[in-house]
Coordinates of C-alpha atoms in Angstrom, one line a residue:
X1 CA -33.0 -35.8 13.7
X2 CA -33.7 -32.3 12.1
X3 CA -33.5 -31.2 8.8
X4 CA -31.5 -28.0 7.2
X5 CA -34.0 -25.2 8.8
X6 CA -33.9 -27.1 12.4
X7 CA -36.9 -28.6 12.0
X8 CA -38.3 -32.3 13.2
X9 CA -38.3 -34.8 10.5
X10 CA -41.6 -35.4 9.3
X11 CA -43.0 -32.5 11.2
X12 CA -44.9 -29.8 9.1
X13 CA -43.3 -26.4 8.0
X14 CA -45.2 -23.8 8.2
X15 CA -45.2 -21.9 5.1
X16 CA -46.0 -18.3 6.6
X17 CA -43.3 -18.4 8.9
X18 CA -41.1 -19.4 6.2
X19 CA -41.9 -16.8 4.3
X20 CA -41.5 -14.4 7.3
X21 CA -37.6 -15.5 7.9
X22 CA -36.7 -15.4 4.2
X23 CA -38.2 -12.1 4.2
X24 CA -36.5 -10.9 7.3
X25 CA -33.3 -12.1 5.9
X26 CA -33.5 -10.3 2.8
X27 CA -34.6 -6.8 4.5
X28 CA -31.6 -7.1 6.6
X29 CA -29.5 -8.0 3.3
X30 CA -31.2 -4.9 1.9
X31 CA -30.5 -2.9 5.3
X32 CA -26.9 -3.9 4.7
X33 CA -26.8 -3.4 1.2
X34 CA -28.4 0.1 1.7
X35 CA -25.6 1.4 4.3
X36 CA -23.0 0.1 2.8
X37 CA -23.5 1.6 -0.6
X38 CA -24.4 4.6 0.8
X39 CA -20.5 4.4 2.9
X40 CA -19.1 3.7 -0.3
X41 CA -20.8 6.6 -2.1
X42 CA -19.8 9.1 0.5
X43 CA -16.4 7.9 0.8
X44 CA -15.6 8.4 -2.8
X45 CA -17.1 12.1 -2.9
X46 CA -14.5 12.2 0.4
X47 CA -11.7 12.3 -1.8
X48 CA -12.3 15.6 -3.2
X49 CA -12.5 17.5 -0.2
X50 CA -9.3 15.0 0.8
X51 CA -7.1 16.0 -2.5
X52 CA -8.3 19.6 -2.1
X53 CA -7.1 19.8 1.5
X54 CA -4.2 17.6 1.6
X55 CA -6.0 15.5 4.4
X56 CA -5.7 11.6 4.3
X57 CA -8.8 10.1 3.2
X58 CA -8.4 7.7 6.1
X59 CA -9.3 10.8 8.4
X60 CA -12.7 10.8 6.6
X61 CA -12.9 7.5 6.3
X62 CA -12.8 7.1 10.3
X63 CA -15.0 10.2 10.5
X64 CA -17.6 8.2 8.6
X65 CA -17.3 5.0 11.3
X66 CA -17.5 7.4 13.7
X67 CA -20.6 9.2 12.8
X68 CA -22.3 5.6 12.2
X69 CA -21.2 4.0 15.8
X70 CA -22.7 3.9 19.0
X71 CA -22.2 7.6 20.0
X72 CA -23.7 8.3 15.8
X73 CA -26.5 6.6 14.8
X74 CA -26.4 4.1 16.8
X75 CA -25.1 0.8 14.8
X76 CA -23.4 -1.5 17.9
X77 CA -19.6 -2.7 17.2
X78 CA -17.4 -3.9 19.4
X79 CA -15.6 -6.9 18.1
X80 CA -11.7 -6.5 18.1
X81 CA -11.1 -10.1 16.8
X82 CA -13.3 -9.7 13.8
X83 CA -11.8 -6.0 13.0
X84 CA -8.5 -7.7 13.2
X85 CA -9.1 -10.3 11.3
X86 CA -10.4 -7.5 8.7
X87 CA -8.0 -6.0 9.2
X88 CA -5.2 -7.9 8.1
X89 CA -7.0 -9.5 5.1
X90 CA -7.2 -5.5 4.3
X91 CA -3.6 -4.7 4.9
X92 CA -2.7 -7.6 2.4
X93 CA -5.1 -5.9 -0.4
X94 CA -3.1 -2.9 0.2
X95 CA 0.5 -4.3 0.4
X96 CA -0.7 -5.7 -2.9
X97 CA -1.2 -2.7 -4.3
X98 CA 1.4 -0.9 -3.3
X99 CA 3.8 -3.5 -4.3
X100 CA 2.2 -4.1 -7.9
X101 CA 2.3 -0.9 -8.8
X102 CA 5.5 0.1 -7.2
X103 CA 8.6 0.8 -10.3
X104 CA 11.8 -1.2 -9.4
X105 CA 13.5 1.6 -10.9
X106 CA 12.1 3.6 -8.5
X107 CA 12.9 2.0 -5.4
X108 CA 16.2 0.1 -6.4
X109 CA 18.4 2.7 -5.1
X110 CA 16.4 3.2 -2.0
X111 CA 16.2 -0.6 -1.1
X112 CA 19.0 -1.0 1.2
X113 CA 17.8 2.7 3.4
X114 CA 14.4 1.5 3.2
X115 CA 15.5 -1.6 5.0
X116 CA 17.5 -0.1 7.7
X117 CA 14.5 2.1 8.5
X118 CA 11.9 -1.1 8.3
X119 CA 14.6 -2.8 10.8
X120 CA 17.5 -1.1 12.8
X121 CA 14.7 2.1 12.6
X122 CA 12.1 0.0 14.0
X123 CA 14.2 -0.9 16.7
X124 CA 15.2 2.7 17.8
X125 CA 11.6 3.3 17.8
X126 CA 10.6 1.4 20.0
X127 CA 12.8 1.7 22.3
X128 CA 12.9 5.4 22.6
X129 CA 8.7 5.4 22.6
X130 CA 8.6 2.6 25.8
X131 CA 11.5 5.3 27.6
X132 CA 8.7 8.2 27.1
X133 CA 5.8 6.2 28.2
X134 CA 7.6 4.3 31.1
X135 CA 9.5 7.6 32.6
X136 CA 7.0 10.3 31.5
X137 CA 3.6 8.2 31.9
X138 CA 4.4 5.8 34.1
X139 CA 3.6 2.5 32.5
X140 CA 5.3 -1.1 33.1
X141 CA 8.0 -1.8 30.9
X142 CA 5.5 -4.5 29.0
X143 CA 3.3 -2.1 28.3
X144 CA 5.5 0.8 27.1
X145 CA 7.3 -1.7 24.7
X146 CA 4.0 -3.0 23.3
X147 CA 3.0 0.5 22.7
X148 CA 6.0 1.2 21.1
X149 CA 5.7 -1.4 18.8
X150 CA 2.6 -1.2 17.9
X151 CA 3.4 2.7 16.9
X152 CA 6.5 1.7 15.1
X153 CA 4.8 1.1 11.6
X154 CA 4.6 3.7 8.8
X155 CA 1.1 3.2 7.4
X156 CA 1.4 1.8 3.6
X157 CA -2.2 3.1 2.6
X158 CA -1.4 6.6 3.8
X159 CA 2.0 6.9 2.6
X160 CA 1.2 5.8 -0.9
X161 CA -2.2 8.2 -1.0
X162 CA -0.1 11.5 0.3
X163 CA 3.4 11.0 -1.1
X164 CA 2.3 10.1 -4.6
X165 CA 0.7 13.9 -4.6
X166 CA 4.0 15.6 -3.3
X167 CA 6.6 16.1 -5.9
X168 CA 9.8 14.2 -4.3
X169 CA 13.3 12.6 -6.2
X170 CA 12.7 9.4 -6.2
X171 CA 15.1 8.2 -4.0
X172 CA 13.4 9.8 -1.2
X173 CA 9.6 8.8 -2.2
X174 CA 10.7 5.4 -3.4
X175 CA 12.2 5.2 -0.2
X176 CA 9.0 6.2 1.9
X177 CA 7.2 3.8 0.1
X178 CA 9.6 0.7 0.0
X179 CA 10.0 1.7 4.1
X180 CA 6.1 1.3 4.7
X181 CA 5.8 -1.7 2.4
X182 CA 8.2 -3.2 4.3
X183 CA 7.8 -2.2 8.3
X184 CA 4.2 -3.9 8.6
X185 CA 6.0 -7.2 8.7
X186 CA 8.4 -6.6 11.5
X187 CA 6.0 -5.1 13.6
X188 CA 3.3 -7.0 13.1
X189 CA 5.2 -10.2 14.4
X190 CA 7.0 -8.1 17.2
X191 CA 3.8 -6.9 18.4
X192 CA 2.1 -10.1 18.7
X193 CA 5.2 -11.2 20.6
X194 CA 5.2 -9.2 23.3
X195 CA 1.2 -9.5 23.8
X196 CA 1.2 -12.6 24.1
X197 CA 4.0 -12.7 26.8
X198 CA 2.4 -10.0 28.7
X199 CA -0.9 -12.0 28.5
X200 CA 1.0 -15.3 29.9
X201 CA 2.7 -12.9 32.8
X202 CA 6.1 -13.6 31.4
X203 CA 8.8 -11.3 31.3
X204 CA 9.5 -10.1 27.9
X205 CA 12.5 -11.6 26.4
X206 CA 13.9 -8.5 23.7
X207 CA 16.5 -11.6 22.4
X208 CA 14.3 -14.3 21.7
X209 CA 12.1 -11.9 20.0
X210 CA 15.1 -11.0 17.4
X211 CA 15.3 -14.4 16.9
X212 CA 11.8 -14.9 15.7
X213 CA 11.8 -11.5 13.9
X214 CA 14.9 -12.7 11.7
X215 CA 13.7 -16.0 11.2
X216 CA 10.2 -15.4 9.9
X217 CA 11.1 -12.6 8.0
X218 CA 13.6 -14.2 6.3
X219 CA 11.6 -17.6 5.4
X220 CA 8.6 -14.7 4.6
X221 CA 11.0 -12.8 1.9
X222 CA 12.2 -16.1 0.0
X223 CA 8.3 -17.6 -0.1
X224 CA 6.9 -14.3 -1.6
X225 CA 9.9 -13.9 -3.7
X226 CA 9.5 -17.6 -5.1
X227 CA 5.5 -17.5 -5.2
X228 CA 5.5 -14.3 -7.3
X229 CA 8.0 -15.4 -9.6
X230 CA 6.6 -18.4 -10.1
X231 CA 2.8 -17.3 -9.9
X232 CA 4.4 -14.7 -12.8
X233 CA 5.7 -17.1 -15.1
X234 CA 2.7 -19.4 -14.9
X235 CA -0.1 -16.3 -15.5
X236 CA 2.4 -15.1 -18.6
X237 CA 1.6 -19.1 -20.1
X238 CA -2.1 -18.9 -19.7
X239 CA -3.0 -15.5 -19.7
X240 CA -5.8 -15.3 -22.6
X241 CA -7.2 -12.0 -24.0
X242 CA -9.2 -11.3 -20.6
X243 CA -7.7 -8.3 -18.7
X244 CA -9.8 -8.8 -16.3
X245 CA -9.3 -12.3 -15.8
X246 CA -5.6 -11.8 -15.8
X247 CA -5.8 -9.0 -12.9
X248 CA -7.4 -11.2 -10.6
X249 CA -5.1 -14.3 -11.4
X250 CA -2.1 -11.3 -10.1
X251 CA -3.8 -10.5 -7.4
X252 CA -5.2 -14.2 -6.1
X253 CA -1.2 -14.9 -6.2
X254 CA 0.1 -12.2 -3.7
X255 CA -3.1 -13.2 -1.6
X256 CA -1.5 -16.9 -1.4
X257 CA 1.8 -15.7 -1.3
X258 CA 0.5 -14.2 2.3
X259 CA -1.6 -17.6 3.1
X260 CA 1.7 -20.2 2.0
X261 CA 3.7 -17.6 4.7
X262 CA 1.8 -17.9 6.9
X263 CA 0.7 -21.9 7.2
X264 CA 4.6 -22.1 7.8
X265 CA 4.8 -19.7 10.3
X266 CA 6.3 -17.0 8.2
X267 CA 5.4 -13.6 7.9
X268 CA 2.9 -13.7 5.4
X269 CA 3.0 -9.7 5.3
X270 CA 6.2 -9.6 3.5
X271 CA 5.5 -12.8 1.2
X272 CA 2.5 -10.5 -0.2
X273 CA 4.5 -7.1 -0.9
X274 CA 7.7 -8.8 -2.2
X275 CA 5.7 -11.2 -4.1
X276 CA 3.4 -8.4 -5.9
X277 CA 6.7 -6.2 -6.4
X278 CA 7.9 -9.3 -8.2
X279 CA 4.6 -9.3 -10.4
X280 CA 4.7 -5.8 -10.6
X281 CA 7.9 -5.7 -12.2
X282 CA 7.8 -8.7 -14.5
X283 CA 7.0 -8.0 -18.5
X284 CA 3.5 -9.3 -18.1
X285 CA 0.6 -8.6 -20.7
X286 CA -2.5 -6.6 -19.5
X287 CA -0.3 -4.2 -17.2
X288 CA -3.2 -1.1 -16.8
X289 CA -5.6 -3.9 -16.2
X290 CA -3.7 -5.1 -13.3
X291 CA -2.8 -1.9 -12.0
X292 CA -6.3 -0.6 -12.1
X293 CA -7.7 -3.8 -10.3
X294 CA -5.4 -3.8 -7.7
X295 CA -5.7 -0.2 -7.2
X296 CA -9.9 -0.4 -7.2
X297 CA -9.4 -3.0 -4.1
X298 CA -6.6 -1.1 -2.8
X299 CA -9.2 1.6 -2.4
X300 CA -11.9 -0.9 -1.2
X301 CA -10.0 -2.1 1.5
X302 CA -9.0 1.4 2.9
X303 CA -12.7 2.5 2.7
X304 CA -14.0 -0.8 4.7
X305 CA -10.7 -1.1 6.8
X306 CA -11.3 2.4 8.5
X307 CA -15.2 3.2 8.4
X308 CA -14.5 -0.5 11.1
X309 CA -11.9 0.9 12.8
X310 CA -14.0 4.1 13.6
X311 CA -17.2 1.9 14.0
X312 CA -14.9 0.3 16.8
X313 CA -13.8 3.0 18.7
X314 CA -15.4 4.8 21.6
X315 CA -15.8 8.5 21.6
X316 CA -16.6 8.5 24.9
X317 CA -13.3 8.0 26.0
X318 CA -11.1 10.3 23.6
X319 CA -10.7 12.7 26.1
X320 CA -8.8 11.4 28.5
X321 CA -6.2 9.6 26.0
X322 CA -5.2 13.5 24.6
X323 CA -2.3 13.9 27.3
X324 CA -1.0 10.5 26.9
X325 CA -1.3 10.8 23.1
X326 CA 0.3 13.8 23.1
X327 CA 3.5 13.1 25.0
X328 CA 4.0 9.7 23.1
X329 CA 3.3 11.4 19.9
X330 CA 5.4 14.6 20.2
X331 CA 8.4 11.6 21.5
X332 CA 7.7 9.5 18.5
X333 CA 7.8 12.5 15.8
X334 CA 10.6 14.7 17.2
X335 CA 12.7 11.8 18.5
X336 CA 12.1 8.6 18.2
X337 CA 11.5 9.4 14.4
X338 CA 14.3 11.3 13.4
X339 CA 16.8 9.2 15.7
X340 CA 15.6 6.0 14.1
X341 CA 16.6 8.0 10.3
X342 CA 19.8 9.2 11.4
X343 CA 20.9 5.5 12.9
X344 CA 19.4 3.9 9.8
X345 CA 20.3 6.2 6.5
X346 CA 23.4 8.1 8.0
X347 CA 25.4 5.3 6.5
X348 CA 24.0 5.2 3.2
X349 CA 25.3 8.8 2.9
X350 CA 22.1 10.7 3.0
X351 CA 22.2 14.4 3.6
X352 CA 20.4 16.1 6.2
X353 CA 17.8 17.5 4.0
X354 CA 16.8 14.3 2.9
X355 CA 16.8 12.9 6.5
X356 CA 14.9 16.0 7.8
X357 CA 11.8 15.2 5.3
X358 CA 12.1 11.4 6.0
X359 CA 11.9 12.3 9.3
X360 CA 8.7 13.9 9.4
X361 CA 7.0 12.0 6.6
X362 CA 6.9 9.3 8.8
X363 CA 3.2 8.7 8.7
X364 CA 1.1 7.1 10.5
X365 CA -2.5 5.3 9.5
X366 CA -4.6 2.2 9.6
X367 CA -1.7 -0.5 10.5
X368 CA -1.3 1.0 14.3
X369 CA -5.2 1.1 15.2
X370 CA -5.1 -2.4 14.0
X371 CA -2.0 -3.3 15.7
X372 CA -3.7 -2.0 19.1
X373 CA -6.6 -5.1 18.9
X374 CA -3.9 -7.6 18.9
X375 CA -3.3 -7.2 22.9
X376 CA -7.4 -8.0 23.3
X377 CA -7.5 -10.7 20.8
X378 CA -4.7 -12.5 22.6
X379 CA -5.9 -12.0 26.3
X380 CA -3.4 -9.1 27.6
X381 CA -5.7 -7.5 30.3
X382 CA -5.9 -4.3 31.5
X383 CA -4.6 -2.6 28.1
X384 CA -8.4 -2.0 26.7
X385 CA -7.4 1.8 26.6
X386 CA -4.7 1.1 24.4
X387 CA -7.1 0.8 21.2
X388 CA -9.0 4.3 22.0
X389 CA -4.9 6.1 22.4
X390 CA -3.4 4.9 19.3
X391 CA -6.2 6.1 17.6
X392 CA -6.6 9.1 19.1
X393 CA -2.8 9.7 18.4
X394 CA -3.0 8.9 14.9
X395 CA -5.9 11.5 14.0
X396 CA -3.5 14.2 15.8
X397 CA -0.6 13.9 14.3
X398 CA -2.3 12.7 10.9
X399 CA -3.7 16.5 10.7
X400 CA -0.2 17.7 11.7
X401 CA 1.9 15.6 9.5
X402 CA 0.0 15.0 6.7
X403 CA -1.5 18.8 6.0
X404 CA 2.4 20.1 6.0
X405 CA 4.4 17.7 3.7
X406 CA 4.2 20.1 0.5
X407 CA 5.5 22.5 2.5
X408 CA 8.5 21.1 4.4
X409 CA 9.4 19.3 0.9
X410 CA 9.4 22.9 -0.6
X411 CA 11.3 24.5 2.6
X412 CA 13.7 22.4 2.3
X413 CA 14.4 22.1 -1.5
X414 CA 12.9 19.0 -2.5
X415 CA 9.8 19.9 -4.4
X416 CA 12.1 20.3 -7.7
X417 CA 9.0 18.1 -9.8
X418 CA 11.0 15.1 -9.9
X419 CA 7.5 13.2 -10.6
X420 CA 7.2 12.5 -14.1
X421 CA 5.3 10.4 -16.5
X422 CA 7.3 10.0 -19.9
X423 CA 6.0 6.7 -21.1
X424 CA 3.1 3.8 -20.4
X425 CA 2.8 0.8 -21.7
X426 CA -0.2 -1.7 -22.0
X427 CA 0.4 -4.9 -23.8
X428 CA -2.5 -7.5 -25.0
X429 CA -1.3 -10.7 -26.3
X430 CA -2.4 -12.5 -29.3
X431 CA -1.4 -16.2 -28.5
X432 CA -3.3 -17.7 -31.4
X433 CA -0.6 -15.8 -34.0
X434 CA 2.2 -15.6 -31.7
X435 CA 2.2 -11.5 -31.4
X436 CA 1.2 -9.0 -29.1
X437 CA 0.3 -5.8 -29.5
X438 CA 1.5 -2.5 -27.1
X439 CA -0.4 0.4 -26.5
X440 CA 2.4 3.1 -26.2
X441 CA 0.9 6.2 -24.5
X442 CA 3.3 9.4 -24.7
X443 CA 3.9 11.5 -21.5
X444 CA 4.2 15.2 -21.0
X445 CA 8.1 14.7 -20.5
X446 CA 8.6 11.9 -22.9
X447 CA 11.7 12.3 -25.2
X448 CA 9.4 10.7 -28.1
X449 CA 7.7 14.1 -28.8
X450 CA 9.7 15.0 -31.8
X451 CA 10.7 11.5 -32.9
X452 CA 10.4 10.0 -36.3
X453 CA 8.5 6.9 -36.4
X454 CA 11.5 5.0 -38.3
X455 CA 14.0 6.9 -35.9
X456 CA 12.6 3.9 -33.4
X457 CA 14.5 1.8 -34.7
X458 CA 12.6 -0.9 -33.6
X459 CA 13.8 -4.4 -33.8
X460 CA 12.2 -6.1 -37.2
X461 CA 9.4 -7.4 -37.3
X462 CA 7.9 -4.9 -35.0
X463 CA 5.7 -2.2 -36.7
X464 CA 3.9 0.8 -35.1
X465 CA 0.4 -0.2 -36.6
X466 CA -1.8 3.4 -35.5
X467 CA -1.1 7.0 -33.9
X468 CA -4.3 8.0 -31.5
X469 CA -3.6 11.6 -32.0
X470 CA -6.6 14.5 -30.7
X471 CA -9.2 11.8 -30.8
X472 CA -8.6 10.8 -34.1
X473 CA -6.1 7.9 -35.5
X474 CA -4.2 7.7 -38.8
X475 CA -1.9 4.8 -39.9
X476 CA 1.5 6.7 -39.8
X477 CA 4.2 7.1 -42.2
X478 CA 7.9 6.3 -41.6
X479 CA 8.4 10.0 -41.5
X480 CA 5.6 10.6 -39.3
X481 CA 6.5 12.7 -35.9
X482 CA 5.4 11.6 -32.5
X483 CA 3.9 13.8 -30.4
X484 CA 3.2 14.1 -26.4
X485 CA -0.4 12.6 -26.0
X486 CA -0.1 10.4 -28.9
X487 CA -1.2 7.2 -28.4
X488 CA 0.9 4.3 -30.6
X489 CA 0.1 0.7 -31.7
X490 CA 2.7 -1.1 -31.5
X491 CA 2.5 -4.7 -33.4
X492 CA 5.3 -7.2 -32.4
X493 CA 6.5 -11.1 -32.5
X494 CA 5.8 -12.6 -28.8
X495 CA 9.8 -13.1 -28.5
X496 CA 10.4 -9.5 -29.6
X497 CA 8.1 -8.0 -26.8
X498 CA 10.7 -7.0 -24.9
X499 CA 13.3 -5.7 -26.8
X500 CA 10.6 -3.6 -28.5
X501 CA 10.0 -2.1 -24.8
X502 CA 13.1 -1.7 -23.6
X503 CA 13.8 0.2 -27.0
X504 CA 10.6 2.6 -26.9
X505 CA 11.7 3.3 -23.0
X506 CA 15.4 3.9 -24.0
X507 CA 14.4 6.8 -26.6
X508 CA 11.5 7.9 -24.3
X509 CA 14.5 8.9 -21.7
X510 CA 17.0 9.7 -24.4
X511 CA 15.4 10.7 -27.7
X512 CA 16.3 10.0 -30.9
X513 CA 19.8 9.0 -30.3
X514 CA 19.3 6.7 -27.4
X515 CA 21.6 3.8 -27.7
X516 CA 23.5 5.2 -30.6
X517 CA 27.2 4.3 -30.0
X518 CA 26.0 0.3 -29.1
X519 CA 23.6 0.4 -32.1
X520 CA 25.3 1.7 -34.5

């Protein structure tokens, strides 16, 4: 028998070699430590030169795995399981971000589009990719339709870092955004699919495919929507007067939302976004703390997710995926893409403006590269080149794409600044008296500016207790006017919480006379 360190029983432990392990461990701890502070550090300075040039940050991101690989400085990576197992625990911290700080009202009216593109438009792009690379290139069938799907997925991370600079009506951005939340699932499972058929040497079987698609996305969308709003209603009952506690109680239920998909053989992808859009959207107290949170590992998990994806990849071997990635890219972004919009939003009565920018918006990011490990991690040989393609593709036509979108939304008339914040709301409750109290922050296009603190009409009980005005705060007056960058405290009853917000949003659109005629 031996003990913990491996050791006989009985036999003597020498204390310098002890000492020499413990202290090796901790130098490599340090080692680690060291680097990947240092990543971090870099990373976040990235996304200056990112804002400033209208780049990605994952393009940097991958630039710094790059530079610290084997053609870099030399650190040796080359698991694909263990990137894709990264990989997807990072795609859920971004699916949770994206869906907790995703507006219903914002993507209500884009839900049904958003869903044709994430289906029927998935579809149509595969299809029309695995033509291009089976006529053009010359690949089995098998391998052109794994391809295609694993390109079919907008990329949720770059989609919510680029669109939320561009000034869009939010139909179209809430639709972008609602598209990429929701595409990850589809493909992920259709992906795996047909790798693992190819790696059996079976033929693949498009039908029985559907039938797995529907099914587990189906069973996926009614255990995120159930987790989240019951996960939401149980946080509401215990939340206490820790923010921080209370974000990562949100975010530990879209994570299991994910897991309870997945142990039933769901997709766990779209438990996770529905179930944080749930959360998102329900009145719960310490709303900035959660969206900060979520957003903080949102980041985290784009920074790690893509410094391993370029740690991954091979330099090397770039060269000879440009033709390939070319003709598969230019097919994707000047058919595949705008075929799969017209199939998918002609219907909903979308002009051709709209479907013009939706077209090439379609971005591309971290969820392909991952995508392109599955066929390794599953035992499809021969398709090792498929990793080093995709993500040569997605640099290309991330600097092509990603660069141009102000423009193309100002050629063709969508820049109109539909992006506005009026009003945000941050509520910390009081459970031991039964109130809560809102912090009411006043946007630039607020309807509030100009308001009359008793022209609130806010339901009784309900007081606003301080104005925050120029860095200095006054108890106001009934008479008192609001201004934009005031910032309100608002006392209320627990029950009246949220007829005290949907009153201070109804003036904040309407002014002083929102609700008139129904209020008398």
């Amino acid at each position: 028998m031996t003990d913990i360190l491996g050791m006989p029983h009985g036999s003597a432990v020498d204390p310098v070699l002890l000492a020499a392990a413990e202290g090796e461990n901790l130098r490599s701890l340090s080692i680690a430590l060291l680097i990947g502070a240092a990543v971090l550090i870099v990373s976040i300075a990235a996304v200056r030169l990112s804002t400033r040039s209208g780049l990605p940050s994952l393009l940097l991101y991958l630039g710094i795995g790059l530079a610290l690989g084997n053609r870099g400085l030399g650190i040796d990576f080359s698991d694909a399981e263990l990137t894709q197992v990264l990989g997807y625990a990072a795609l859920v911290l971004i699916l949770t971000e994206g869906g907790v700080t995703t507006k219903w009202e914002s993507i209500k009216g884009s839900l049904a589009p958003a869903a044709a593109l994430a289906t029927v438009g998935v579809v149509v792009s595969i299809l029309v990719v695995a033509l291009a690379g089976h006529y053009v290139l010359d690949m089995t069938w098998s391998t052109a339709l794994l391809i295609g799907a694993i390109l079919a997925s907008t990329d949720a991370a770059a989609v919510f870092a680029v669109l939320r600079r561009v000034p869009l009506p939010r139909r179209v951005s809430g639709m972008l955004e609602a598209e990429s939340g929701f595409n990850d699932a589809p493909v992920v499972i259709i992906v795996t699919a047909i790798a693992v058929q190819s790696a059996a040497g079976e033929q693949v079987s498009l039908w029985a495919i559907s039938l797995l698609v529907a099914g587990e996305l189906v069973v996926g969308s009614l255990v995120g929507l159930a987790v989240g709003w019951v996960g939401g209603r149980l946080m509401s009952r215990v939340a206490g007067g820790s923010s921080a506690l209370f974000a990562i109680g949100v975010v530990a239920i879209s994570v299991l939302a994910y897991a309870a998909a997945d142990v039933v053989h769901a997709s766990g992808f779209i438990a996770c976004y529905l179930a944080s859009l749930v959360l998102g959207n329900m009145s719960l107290p310490h709303r900035a703390a959660v969206h900060g949170f979520s957003t903080a590992l949102g980041w985290l998990a784009q920074i790690g997710l893509f410094v391993l994806l370029g740690l991954l990849a091979d330099p090397a071997t770039f060269l000879e995926q440009v033709r390939p990635a070319l003709v598969l890219g230019l097919a994707l972004l000047l058919v595949a893409r705008p075929l799969s919009v017209l199939v998918s939003c002609t219907p909903f009565g979308l002009g051709w403006r709209t479907q013009a920018f939706l077209s090439w918006a379609g971005l591309r990011g971290a969820v392909p590269v991952v995508l392109a490990t599955v066929p390794l991690t599953v035992g499809a040989t021969g398709v090792e080149w498929i990793f080093d393609l995709v993500f040569v593709l997605v640099i290309i036509f991330t600097l092509v794409q990603a660069p141009t979108l102000p423009w193309v939304a100002h050629r063709l008339g969508l820049d109109s600044g539909h992006h506005s914040f009026d009003l945000a709301l941050e509520v910390t409750p009081f459970d031991d008296i039964g109130a809560h109290l809102i912090e009411v922050t006043v946007g630039p296009l607020s309807r509030l500016a100009g308001v009359q603190v008793y022209e609130l009409r806010l339901p009784p009980g309900a007081n606003v207790a301080l104005v925050v005005r120029d860095g200095a705060s006054f108890v106001p007056q009934e008479t008192t006017p609001l201004r934009r960058g005031d910032q309100l405290l608002v006392v209320t009853p627990a029950t009246l919480r949220a007829a005290v917000e949907k009153r201070l949003y109804a003036v904040s659109r309407g002014g002083r006379l929102a609700g008139w005629s129904a209020e008398g």
